[in-house]
Every structure is written in structure tokens, then in C-alpha cells.
Coordinates of C-alpha atoms in Angstrom, one line a residue:
X1 CA -91.8 55.2 131.1
X2 CA -91.7 51.3 131.4
X3 CA -94.3 51.9 128.8
X4 CA -91.6 54.5 126.6
X5 CA -89.1 51.7 126.6
X6 CA -91.6 48.8 125.8
X7 CA -92.6 51.0 122.7
X8 CA -89.2 51.7 121.6
X9 CA -88.3 47.6 121.9
X10 CA -91.3 46.9 119.7
X11 CA -91.0 49.2 117.1
X12 CA -87.1 48.2 117.0
X13 CA -87.9 44.9 116.7
X14 CA -90.0 45.8 113.8
X15 CA -88.1 47.9 112.1
X16 CA -85.3 44.6 111.9
X17 CA -88.2 42.8 110.9
X18 CA -89.2 44.8 108.1
X19 CA -86.2 46.3 106.6
X20 CA -84.0 45.4 103.9
X21 CA -80.0 44.5 103.9
X22 CA -79.3 47.5 102.6
X23 CA -80.3 49.3 106.2
X24 CA -79.3 46.7 108.4
X25 CA -76.1 47.8 106.9
X26 CA -76.7 51.0 108.1
X27 CA -77.8 50.7 111.5
X28 CA -74.2 48.2 112.2
X29 CA -72.3 51.3 113.8
X30 CA -69.4 50.6 116.1
X31 CA -66.9 52.7 117.7
X32 CA -64.5 52.1 114.7
X33 CA -67.0 53.6 112.4
X34 CA -66.3 57.2 114.1
X35 CA -63.2 57.0 112.5
X36 CA -64.6 56.8 109.4
X37 CA -67.8 58.6 108.8
X38 CA -68.2 60.5 112.3
X39 CA -68.0 64.3 111.9
X40 CA -68.3 64.1 108.1
X41 CA -66.7 66.4 105.7
X42 CA -67.6 64.9 102.4
X43 CA -70.4 63.2 100.6
X44 CA -70.7 61.3 97.9
X45 CA -74.2 62.3 96.4
X46 CA -73.6 66.2 95.8
X47 CA -71.0 66.9 93.2
X48 CA -69.0 69.9 94.1
X49 CA -67.0 71.4 91.1
X50 CA -64.8 74.9 91.1
X51 CA -65.2 77.5 88.6
X52 CA -62.2 78.5 86.2
X53 CA -60.7 81.3 84.2
X54 CA -61.6 81.7 80.7
X55 CA -59.1 80.3 78.5
X56 CA -58.9 79.1 75.0
X57 CA -55.8 77.4 73.2
X58 CA -54.9 76.9 69.4
X59 CA -52.1 75.1 67.6
X60 CA -50.0 77.3 65.7
X61 CA -47.4 75.9 62.9
X62 CA -43.6 77.5 63.7
X63 CA -41.2 78.2 61.0
X64 CA -37.9 76.5 61.3
X65 CA -34.2 78.7 60.6
X66 CA -32.5 76.5 58.0
X67 CA -34.2 73.1 56.0
X68 CA -35.4 70.7 58.0
X69 CA -34.8 67.4 56.2
X70 CA -33.1 63.9 57.2
X71 CA -29.7 64.5 58.8
X72 CA -29.9 68.5 59.5
X73 CA -30.1 70.8 62.2
X74 CA -32.5 73.4 62.3
X75 CA -34.1 75.8 65.1
X76 CA -37.7 77.8 65.2
X77 CA -37.8 80.7 67.8
X78 CA -41.3 80.3 69.2
X79 CA -43.4 83.0 67.9
X80 CA -45.3 84.8 70.2
X81 CA -49.1 84.4 69.1
X82 CA -50.3 83.1 72.3
X83 CA -49.9 84.2 75.9
X84 CA -48.5 80.6 77.3
X85 CA -46.9 77.7 75.1
X86 CA -48.0 74.2 76.1
X87 CA -47.8 71.3 74.1
X88 CA -45.2 71.0 71.2
X89 CA -45.5 68.4 68.5
X90 CA -43.6 67.3 65.7
X91 CA -45.9 66.4 62.2
X92 CA -43.8 64.3 59.9
X93 CA -44.2 62.1 56.4
X94 CA -41.7 60.7 54.3
X95 CA -41.3 58.7 51.1
X96 CA -38.5 55.7 50.7
X97 CA -37.7 54.4 47.1
X98 CA -35.4 52.0 45.9
X99 CA -33.2 53.6 43.6
X100 CA -31.6 50.5 41.6
X101 CA -33.5 49.0 38.6
X102 CA -36.3 47.9 39.7
X103 CA -36.1 44.7 37.8
X104 CA -33.9 43.1 40.6
X105 CA -37.0 43.5 42.8
X106 CA -35.0 44.2 45.6
X107 CA -36.7 45.3 48.6
X108 CA -36.4 48.1 51.4
X109 CA -37.5 48.0 55.1
X110 CA -37.2 50.7 57.7
X111 CA -36.0 50.3 61.5
X112 CA -37.8 49.5 64.4
X113 CA -39.1 52.6 66.3
X114 CA -39.2 54.8 63.3
X115 CA -40.7 57.8 65.3
X116 CA -38.9 57.7 68.6
X117 CA -35.6 57.4 66.5
X118 CA -36.7 60.4 64.1
X119 CA -35.5 63.0 66.6
X120 CA -31.8 62.5 67.5
X121 CA -31.4 65.6 69.7
X122 CA -33.8 68.4 71.0
X123 CA -33.5 70.7 73.1
X124 CA -34.8 74.4 74.8
X125 CA -33.3 77.4 75.3
X126 CA -34.7 80.6 77.0
X127 CA -32.9 83.7 76.6
X128 CA -29.7 81.8 74.8
X129 CA -29.6 79.3 78.0
X130 CA -30.0 76.1 77.3
X131 CA -32.8 74.3 80.0
X132 CA -33.6 70.8 78.9
X133 CA -32.3 68.2 76.2
X134 CA -33.8 65.3 75.0
X135 CA -32.4 62.4 73.3
X136 CA -33.9 59.9 70.8
X137 CA -33.6 57.0 73.2
X138 CA -35.3 59.1 76.0
X139 CA -38.4 59.2 73.5
X140 CA -38.2 55.6 73.3
X141 CA -37.4 54.6 77.0
X142 CA -40.0 57.4 78.2
X143 CA -42.9 56.0 75.9
X144 CA -42.1 52.1 77.1
X145 CA -42.2 53.2 80.6
X146 CA -45.2 55.9 80.6
X147 CA -47.5 54.6 77.8
X148 CA -50.7 52.3 79.0
X149 CA -49.5 48.8 77.1
X150 CA -51.4 45.9 79.1
X151 CA -50.6 43.4 76.4
X152 CA -47.1 44.1 76.3
X153 CA -46.6 44.0 72.6
X154 CA -47.0 46.0 69.8
X155 CA -50.6 44.9 69.0
X156 CA -53.5 44.1 71.2
X157 CA -53.5 40.4 70.8
X158 CA -50.8 38.2 70.6
X159 CA -50.3 36.3 67.3
X160 CA -53.4 36.7 66.0
X161 CA -53.7 37.1 62.0
X162 CA -56.0 38.3 59.1
X163 CA -56.5 36.3 55.9
X164 CA -56.1 38.8 53.0
X165 CA -57.9 38.2 49.2
X166 CA -55.6 36.6 46.8
X167 CA -53.3 33.6 47.0
X168 CA -50.1 35.7 47.0
X169 CA -51.3 38.2 50.0
X170 CA -51.9 34.8 52.3
X171 CA -51.4 35.2 55.9
X172 CA -50.7 39.1 56.2
X173 CA -51.1 40.5 59.7
X174 CA -52.9 43.5 59.8
X175 CA -51.2 45.7 62.5
X176 CA -53.2 47.3 65.2
X177 CA -50.9 48.6 67.9
X178 CA -51.5 51.0 70.7
X179 CA -52.9 54.6 70.2
X180 CA -49.7 56.0 70.8
X181 CA -47.5 53.7 68.2
X182 CA -50.2 54.4 65.5
X183 CA -49.6 58.4 66.4
X184 CA -46.1 57.9 66.3
X185 CA -45.1 55.7 64.1
X186 CA -43.5 52.8 66.3
X187 CA -43.2 49.7 65.0
X188 CA -41.1 46.5 65.3
X189 CA -39.6 47.3 61.6
X190 CA -41.6 46.7 58.4
X191 CA -40.0 45.8 55.0
X192 CA -41.9 45.4 51.2
X193 CA -41.1 42.1 50.8
X194 CA -43.0 38.7 51.9
X195 CA -40.6 38.4 54.9
X196 CA -43.5 39.7 57.6
X197 CA -43.8 37.8 60.9
X198 CA -47.1 37.2 62.7
X199 CA -44.5 37.6 66.0
X200 CA -44.5 41.5 64.8
X201 CA -48.5 41.6 64.5
X202 CA -47.2 43.9 62.1
X203 CA -46.0 43.7 58.6
X204 CA -47.1 42.9 54.6
X205 CA -46.7 39.4 53.0
X206 CA -47.4 40.4 49.3
X207 CA -45.4 38.1 46.9
X208 CA -45.0 38.5 43.2
X209 CA -48.3 36.4 42.7
X210 CA -50.3 38.8 44.4
X211 CA -51.0 42.6 44.7
X212 CA -48.0 44.4 44.9
X213 CA -49.2 47.4 47.3
X214 CA -51.0 46.0 50.1
X215 CA -53.3 47.7 52.2
X216 CA -51.6 50.4 54.5
X217 CA -50.4 48.8 58.1
X218 CA -50.4 51.5 60.7
X219 CA -50.5 54.4 58.7
X220 CA -47.7 52.9 56.1
X221 CA -47.7 51.9 53.0
X222 CA -45.6 49.3 51.2
X223 CA -45.0 48.7 47.6
X224 CA -42.9 45.5 46.8
X225 CA -40.3 46.0 44.4
X226 CA -41.1 43.3 41.7
X227 CA -41.9 43.0 38.2
X228 CA -45.2 42.9 37.1
X229 CA -46.9 40.0 34.9
X230 CA -45.9 41.5 31.7
X231 CA -42.3 41.1 32.8
X232 CA -39.1 43.4 31.7
X233 CA -37.3 46.5 32.9
X234 CA -40.3 48.3 31.8
X235 CA -43.3 46.9 33.5
X236 CA -41.5 46.6 37.0
X237 CA -42.3 48.5 40.4
X238 CA -39.5 49.7 42.7
X239 CA -39.8 49.0 46.7
X240 CA -41.3 51.8 48.3
X241 CA -42.3 52.9 51.8
X242 CA -44.7 55.5 52.6
X243 CA -44.8 57.4 55.8
X244 CA -48.2 58.8 56.0
X245 CA -48.6 61.5 58.8
X246 CA -47.1 60.9 61.8
X247 CA -47.1 63.4 65.5
X248 CA -44.6 63.1 67.8
X249 CA -45.0 64.9 70.9
X250 CA -42.3 66.5 72.8
X251 CA -41.5 65.6 76.5
X252 CA -40.3 68.9 78.1
X253 CA -41.6 70.1 81.2
X254 CA -44.2 72.4 80.2
X255 CA -45.8 69.6 77.2
X256 CA -46.9 67.8 80.2
X257 CA -48.7 69.9 83.1
X258 CA -50.7 72.8 81.5
X259 CA -49.7 74.1 84.9
X260 CA -46.7 74.9 84.0
X261 CA -47.1 75.9 80.4
X262 CA -44.6 78.5 79.6
X263 CA -45.7 82.0 80.1
X264 CA -44.3 83.8 77.0
X265 CA -46.3 87.1 78.1
X266 CA -44.0 87.1 80.6
X267 CA -41.1 86.7 78.7
X268 CA -40.7 90.1 76.9
X269 CA -37.2 90.4 76.7
X270 CA -36.2 86.5 75.9
X271 CA -36.7 84.3 73.2
X272 CA -37.6 80.5 73.5
X273 CA -35.9 78.6 70.6
X274 CA -36.4 74.8 69.9
X275 CA -33.5 73.4 68.4
X276 CA -33.4 69.8 66.6
X277 CA -31.5 67.1 64.9
X278 CA -32.9 64.9 63.1
X279 CA -31.6 61.4 62.5
X280 CA -29.7 60.9 58.8
X281 CA -32.1 58.6 56.6
X282 CA -29.4 56.2 56.3
X283 CA -29.5 55.4 59.8
X284 CA -33.7 55.0 59.5
X285 CA -34.3 52.2 56.6
X286 CA -31.8 49.7 54.8
X287 CA -31.5 48.4 51.7
X288 CA -31.4 44.5 50.1
X289 CA -28.5 43.7 48.7
X290 CA -30.1 40.8 46.6
X291 CA -34.0 40.3 45.6
X292 CA -34.1 38.1 48.6
X293 CA -32.8 40.9 51.1
X294 CA -30.0 39.2 51.9
X295 CA -27.0 41.3 53.5
X296 CA -29.7 43.8 53.8
X297 CA -27.0 47.8 54.0
X298 CA -27.7 50.8 55.3
X299 CA -29.2 53.1 52.4
X300 CA -27.4 55.4 50.4
X301 CA -27.8 57.8 47.7
X302 CA -27.2 54.8 45.2
X303 CA -29.7 52.2 46.9
X304 CA -32.7 54.6 47.8
X305 CA -34.0 58.5 48.2
X306 CA -35.7 59.7 51.1
X307 CA -37.9 62.2 51.4
X308 CA -39.2 63.6 54.4
X309 CA -41.4 66.7 55.3
X310 CA -41.0 68.4 59.2
X311 CA -43.2 70.8 60.8
X312 CA -43.0 72.2 64.0
X313 CA -46.5 72.6 66.0
X314 CA -47.8 74.5 69.0
X315 CA -50.3 74.5 71.2
X316 CA -51.0 78.6 72.6
X317 CA -52.7 79.3 75.4
X318 CA -54.9 82.8 75.5
X319 CA -55.8 83.9 78.9
X320 CA -58.5 86.2 79.4
X321 CA -58.0 90.0 80.5
X322 CA -57.4 90.1 83.8
X323 CA -55.2 86.7 84.1
X324 CA -53.4 87.6 81.4
X325 CA -52.5 91.1 83.2
X326 CA -51.1 88.9 86.0
X327 CA -48.9 86.8 84.1
X328 CA -47.3 89.5 82.4
X329 CA -46.9 91.7 85.5
X330 CA -46.0 89.3 88.3
X331 CA -42.5 87.3 88.7
X332 CA -42.8 83.8 88.4
X333 CA -41.1 80.8 89.8
X334 CA -42.1 77.3 88.4
X335 CA -40.4 73.8 89.7
X336 CA -39.7 71.6 86.4
X337 CA -38.3 68.4 85.6
X338 CA -34.9 68.4 83.4
X339 CA -32.9 65.5 81.8
X340 CA -29.6 64.4 82.2
X341 CA -27.5 61.6 80.4
X342 CA -24.2 59.9 80.4
X343 CA -22.8 57.1 78.5
X344 CA -20.3 54.3 79.5
X345 CA -18.5 52.1 77.0
X346 CA -18.3 48.7 79.3
X347 CA -15.6 46.2 79.0
X348 CA -16.2 44.2 82.0
X349 CA -18.5 41.4 83.4
X350 CA -18.7 43.5 86.6
X351 CA -18.4 47.5 85.0
X352 CA -18.4 50.2 87.2
X353 CA -20.6 53.5 86.3
X354 CA -19.5 56.6 87.9
X355 CA -22.4 58.8 88.1
X356 CA -21.7 62.4 87.2
X357 CA -25.2 64.0 88.1
X358 CA -26.2 67.4 89.6
X359 CA -29.7 68.4 91.8
X360 CA -32.1 66.4 93.3
X361 CA -32.6 63.0 91.3
X362 CA -35.7 61.3 91.4
X363 CA -35.2 58.4 89.5
X364 CA -32.3 57.1 87.6
X365 CA -33.0 54.9 84.3
X366 CA -30.2 52.7 82.2
X367 CA -30.5 50.6 79.2
X368 CA -27.9 48.4 77.1
X369 CA -26.9 47.9 73.8
X370 CA -24.8 45.2 72.3
X371 CA -22.9 46.4 69.5
X372 CA -20.9 43.8 68.7
X373 CA -21.6 42.5 65.1
X374 CA -21.9 39.0 64.1
X375 CA -18.5 37.4 62.5
X376 CA -19.5 34.2 62.0
X377 CA -21.4 32.0 64.3
X378 CA -24.9 33.2 65.1
X379 CA -24.3 32.9 68.7
X380 CA -21.4 34.7 68.9
X381 CA -22.4 38.9 68.3
X382 CA -24.7 41.1 68.5
X383 CA -27.9 42.1 66.3
X384 CA -27.2 45.3 65.8
X385 CA -26.1 46.5 62.4
X386 CA -22.5 49.2 61.7
X387 CA -22.8 51.6 59.0
X388 CA -21.7 49.8 55.5
X389 CA -21.4 46.2 57.0
X390 CA -23.9 43.5 55.9
X391 CA -24.3 42.0 59.1
X392 CA -26.2 42.0 62.1
X393 CA -30.2 42.6 62.5
X394 CA -31.8 44.9 59.6
X395 CA -34.6 46.3 61.7
X396 CA -32.1 47.2 64.2
X397 CA -32.2 51.2 64.6
X398 CA -30.8 54.1 66.7
X399 CA -33.1 53.1 69.8
X400 CA -32.7 49.6 69.6
X401 CA -31.7 47.9 73.2
X402 CA -31.0 44.5 74.8
X403 CA -32.0 42.5 77.3
X404 CA -29.4 42.8 80.5
X405 CA -29.1 39.8 83.0
X406 CA -27.1 40.0 86.3
X407 CA -27.0 41.8 89.4
X408 CA -26.9 45.6 90.5
X409 CA -26.0 48.3 93.1
X410 CA -25.8 51.7 94.0
X411 CA -22.7 53.6 95.8
X412 CA -22.9 56.6 97.6
X413 CA -19.9 58.1 99.0
X414 CA -18.5 54.3 99.1
X415 CA -21.7 53.2 101.2
X416 CA -24.2 51.0 99.6
X417 CA -27.4 52.9 98.8
X418 CA -28.9 49.0 98.6
X419 CA -27.4 45.8 98.3
X420 CA -27.1 43.8 95.2
X421 CA -30.3 43.1 93.5
X422 CA -31.0 40.8 90.1
X423 CA -31.3 42.6 87.0
X424 CA -35.1 41.4 87.4
X425 CA -36.0 43.8 90.3
X426 CA -35.0 46.8 88.3
X427 CA -36.2 45.9 84.8
X428 CA -39.8 44.5 86.3
X429 CA -40.1 45.2 89.9
X430 CA -38.8 49.0 90.1
X431 CA -41.4 49.7 86.3
X432 CA -44.0 47.5 88.1
X433 CA -44.2 50.0 91.3
X434 CA -43.0 52.9 90.0
X435 CA -44.5 53.5 86.3
X436 CA -47.8 53.2 84.1
X437 CA -46.4 51.5 81.0
X438 CA -44.6 47.8 80.6
X439 CA -41.4 48.7 80.4
X440 CA -39.1 47.6 78.0
X441 CA -41.6 45.8 74.9
X442 CA -40.4 42.9 72.6
X443 CA -40.4 42.8 68.9
X444 CA -38.6 40.8 66.6
X445 CA -36.6 41.4 64.0
X446 CA -34.2 39.2 61.5
X447 CA -31.1 36.7 61.8
X448 CA -27.9 38.4 62.8
X449 CA -26.4 37.6 59.4
X450 CA -29.2 40.2 57.8
X451 CA -31.0 37.8 56.2
X452 CA -34.9 38.8 56.2
X453 CA -36.0 35.0 55.2
X454 CA -39.6 34.9 56.6
X455 CA -39.2 31.8 59.3
X456 CA -35.3 32.9 60.2
X457 CA -36.0 35.3 62.7
X458 CA -34.1 36.5 66.1
X459 CA -35.6 38.4 69.0
X460 CA -35.2 42.3 68.3
X461 CA -35.3 43.0 72.2
X462 CA -36.6 41.3 74.9
X463 CA -38.5 42.2 77.9
X464 CA -35.6 43.2 80.4
X465 CA -33.8 46.0 78.4
X466 CA -34.7 49.1 80.6
X467 CA -33.4 49.3 84.2
X468 CA -35.2 51.5 86.7
X469 CA -34.7 52.4 90.5
X470 CA -36.7 55.3 91.6
X471 CA -35.9 57.4 94.5
X472 CA -39.8 59.1 94.4
X473 CA -43.0 57.6 95.0
X474 CA -44.2 58.6 91.8
X475 CA -41.8 59.8 89.4
X476 CA -44.3 60.2 86.7
X477 CA -46.0 62.9 88.3
X478 CA -44.8 66.3 88.8
X479 CA -45.8 66.6 92.5
X480 CA -42.1 65.6 94.5
X481 CA -42.4 62.6 96.2
X482 CA -39.0 61.7 96.8
X483 CA -35.5 62.6 95.5
X484 CA -31.9 62.2 95.9
X485 CA -29.5 65.4 95.8
X486 CA -26.4 64.5 93.7
X487 CA -24.9 67.8 94.4
X488 CA -24.3 67.0 97.7
X489 CA -23.0 63.7 96.8
X490 CA -19.0 63.4 95.8
X491 CA -19.0 60.2 94.8
X492 CA -21.8 58.3 92.9
X493 CA -21.4 54.7 91.3
X494 CA -23.7 52.0 89.7
X495 CA -22.2 48.7 89.9
X496 CA -22.9 45.9 87.9
X497 CA -22.6 42.1 89.2
X498 CA -21.7 39.4 86.4
X499 CA -23.4 41.6 84.0
X500 CA -24.6 39.9 80.7
X501 CA -26.0 41.2 77.9
X502 CA -28.1 39.7 75.3
X503 CA -26.2 38.4 71.6
X504 CA -27.6 36.9 68.6
X505 CA -28.7 33.3 68.2
X506 CA -32.3 33.0 68.1
X507 CA -34.1 30.3 66.8
X508 CA -36.8 29.9 64.1
X509 CA -39.7 31.9 64.4
X510 CA -37.6 33.8 67.0
X511 CA -38.9 31.2 69.6
X512 CA -35.8 30.9 71.4
X513 CA -34.4 33.4 73.3
X514 CA -31.5 35.1 72.6
X515 CA -28.2 34.1 74.3
X516 CA -26.8 36.2 76.9
X517 CA -23.0 37.0 76.6
X518 CA -21.0 37.8 79.2
X519 CA -19.2 41.3 78.6
X520 CA -15.6 39.8 79.1
X521 CA -16.1 37.6 76.3
X522 CA -17.2 38.6 72.4
X523 CA -19.0 41.7 73.9
X524 CA -16.0 43.4 75.6
X525 CA -15.5 47.4 74.3
X526 CA -18.7 47.0 72.3
X527 CA -21.7 47.3 75.1
X528 CA -22.9 50.8 75.4
X529 CA -24.8 51.6 78.7
X530 CA -26.7 55.1 78.7
X531 CA -28.0 56.3 81.9
X532 CA -30.7 59.2 82.4
X533 CA -31.4 61.1 85.6
X534 CA -34.5 62.8 86.2
X535 CA -33.9 65.8 88.3
X536 CA -36.1 68.8 89.8
X537 CA -34.7 72.6 89.0
X538 CA -36.5 76.1 89.6
X539 CA -37.2 78.0 86.4
X540 CA -37.3 81.9 87.5
X541 CA -38.8 84.2 85.2
X542 CA -39.2 88.0 86.1
X543 CA -38.8 91.6 84.5
X544 CA -39.1 89.8 81.1
X545 CA -36.1 87.5 81.3
X546 CA -36.3 83.7 82.4
X547 CA -33.3 81.3 83.5
X548 CA -32.3 78.1 85.8
X549 CA -31.6 78.7 90.0
X550 CA -29.1 76.3 89.9
X551 CA -26.5 75.7 87.3
X552 CA -24.6 72.3 87.2

């Protein structure tokens, strides 16, 4: 026995002498390791996979009932080409051409976030019952919160420019943007003249001395309105912007999760309809009143022609025989997400917003828009342009929003859900905790007077324009991780304390921050707060029909 112990001790000492560092770690095993590796259940060194049911996916274009054009309302009855319907996209292209005499060399520009602004409203119906409805501002807010954008800008690098050939095309910025921005045609606002700004990382600077048509920027082609070398009205080019193919994904519950794909095969007696309202072209572009683009005004039939194409595509899933039979014969219950929206005009610096919502809500999201238009001094007005006015930011659009400051508090049935917190907690900390995107992304527009001079810009939207309060741990996931049932709350209020909203007054090159104005002063009655709530509901499908389990 003694000899055996001596031999064990000898070989243990020998092993420690010759072992590598990795083996040393392996034998350093203590009582705590039992909680980590005792009675192991998995190994990292043998791949385990599961077999799935057979399926295929095909994209098929739908037919609109009515003429799809700017400002129109159309609907599409989803055809029964497949067993399930999954993703939906709007495919779009357009051309904006200045209609006035080209010899005047007047310019055009598109508003910021053209893609998000395009679909004003979109809703899904099953058997005539509205199941969910989305809005253009929601498209912008949701993409800012969920699309990965590490730089927090409309491009991958800050302030980088690319020198273009030709003395008339200097300092043009090669637009890069994120893939989502490229696909959806979202940008800070483009114009055809020589007013590009490197803060945008996008834009074209083609003066009369250089090529009038510059390289594509993020898929958009620009022709500067200008006389050619020959001079005269018959040798000019009209300003034109060509929007090449962009694709706008719809964000309904079944579009974002294959496990929630809508089973058309089980809806034998109910039709599925998508209804869309497209934004007016007058809210998507501005026309310069002079060759220098001063006092830009919304376009009209006398200043610009707009021609667009709109197509709805659906991804259909085809199931194998056995699974197809099961889907058609059994009843289904889906936990779905819906969107609720309310709009409120704020007229005091400490507003109280009544939250009229129902169902288990997993997060509240709000954004402010200062709609006061400049009437004189730059620091007294907002940046947004109203129809028919020659004031405000010519690049602001339907989904433009503004930075807000102050404190916020949520009250439920008269009790504080949480104490007063600074705005930065909601537009930065909550976004960081619960979302994968950057939050509100800054861009740059024109001065509040409508001027488009290259060195006279004001901030178009700042970081801190989207507020979030999440009841869920992971609100982007379909799996529930926390809600607040507003159906069981009689009185819910979102309270602002000493709230301010961004006004005009940015400095040269957009370097100075836009000034904050109290709601009780110049901004009275002209600040719009839009509040969104994302809630859960249950969609039941049985006997060939579908409907919501819980109504408002």
C-alpha cells in the first residue's frame, strides 16, 4: 500500500512537471466547479442540429384596387398563391422634375427620410376587421430604434469627403449610409444645387462649371437645373431627381417573425387586405423660388411634376403535404403585436398627456415636433415648413422630429409609476437598455428661413428626439418579457416637467446646437407630441375565419 501511494505521488509530480498550461487549468478543479461542469448536459465539441419540415418561399407581386400614386388611397386583397404569407415590401421608384423655365436654373430638393415618409398610413384587415395600423412616423421611429447603426449617422464615417474630378464638382460627398438606409431611400434631404454639406455625408455639389448630372448618391440621381455652355433657354437642363428602386418593408407582426406567418390556408372564408395611403408629393419635395434656392416652397403642379411607381410584394411560404393539411384543419391562436397611437398638442411647459390605451403594453415611445415656423429672428421659430409658406427648413418632412429636454414622469391611477427623470434617461439610457439601434439619428437641413446656402445650416434633428419607457426586458423580441395592462388602469398620464423643444438658431455649418424653447413661449400651441404604445393581443383562426380575441 505504501509503495502504491509513493508511485501515485511520483506520477502526479511527474505529470505536473511535464504538463502544459492548458492541462494545469483542467486539473484545477474545486467545489465551486460542480455548479458549472458537474453532471454536464451539453458539449461544445459535438454539433447538435434538428431537422425541419420541408418548405419553400416565393415573392409574388400583388394587385392594387385603384391607382397607386402620390396622395392616393389603395388596397390590395392578398392573393391565395401560397399557404402562409410572411414578409411584405413596397417597391417604389419616382422622378421629380422642375416644371418652370429651366433658364431660371431653379433647383429641387427632397425632404429628409423620403422612404419613411412615403407610406402615410398602412393597415391590415382580416374579414373586414382591422387588426393593426401603422404610420409614417412609426416607420421612422422603429427603424431608428432597431436598425443597427454604430456611428449614429447617415453614413459609416463622420465628415469624410471624396474629391471628384472637375473643378465644378469639388468636395462632393460620396454617400455610404447603412444598408437599411440604402434599401429604403432614407437620407437627410437632397437637393440638385450646389448646397451639399459634408455633415450629411451625402449630397451632390455640381456647379454650372462642371457636370450637371453627378454620380448616383445612395441610388438617387441628380440633375442640376442650369444653363449649358451654349446659353439660352433651349440649351438648359431642368432640375431633376430620380429615385431609383427602393424597398420599404412593412412591419406587421407576421412580417418580422416566420413563426407568426399568416396562415392563408386556414382562412378559407376571410380575405386578407392591406390598405395604404401614400403621402402627397407636395410634402415630399421643395422647389426653389430663385436660382439660389432661397425661400424654398412646397412643390405644386406649376413648379414640379412627380411621377411614381408603387408595387406591393409578398413572400409566400409553401408547406409540404402533411404540414399543409394540419394548418388547414386545426385552429390557431397567435400572440401578436399591435400598435396604438395618440397625438397631443402641447401648450404649456409642463404638459400632462392622458394615455388612452388598452391591452398589455410592453413599451411606450414618444416624439415631439415643433411646428412653429420662423417669423423673423432665427431663434424664435421652428424648422418645419408649412404648406404655402416660404419659411422653415426646406428639407424637413412628414416624419421630422425635434430634440426635447426637461423631465418626464408616468402616473398610473394617480400614483407615481416612477419619479421624475431627465429626458436623457428616456432618449438615451432606455434606448441603450432595450433597443439595438442608436435611437434618434442626427442629420442636417437648411436654415429656418428656407435658405440652402452651403455654409448656413441648422440642425435638422438631434440626438434625443425619441423617448422610450419599456415595461419589458427585451421589447424587440416576440417572447413576452414584461407588460403593463392598460385595460385595467383607469387613469394613466405621461407628465412633462419644464419641457423644452428644439427651435431654430443653429450656427454656420450646423456647428451650434439648435436652441431650446419653453413650450409656454414661442412654441405655444404648436408642439405636437405623438405617443405610441406596442401591445400584445391574441389572433384566433378557426373554421376558416380569423379575428381578435380582445377588442378595445
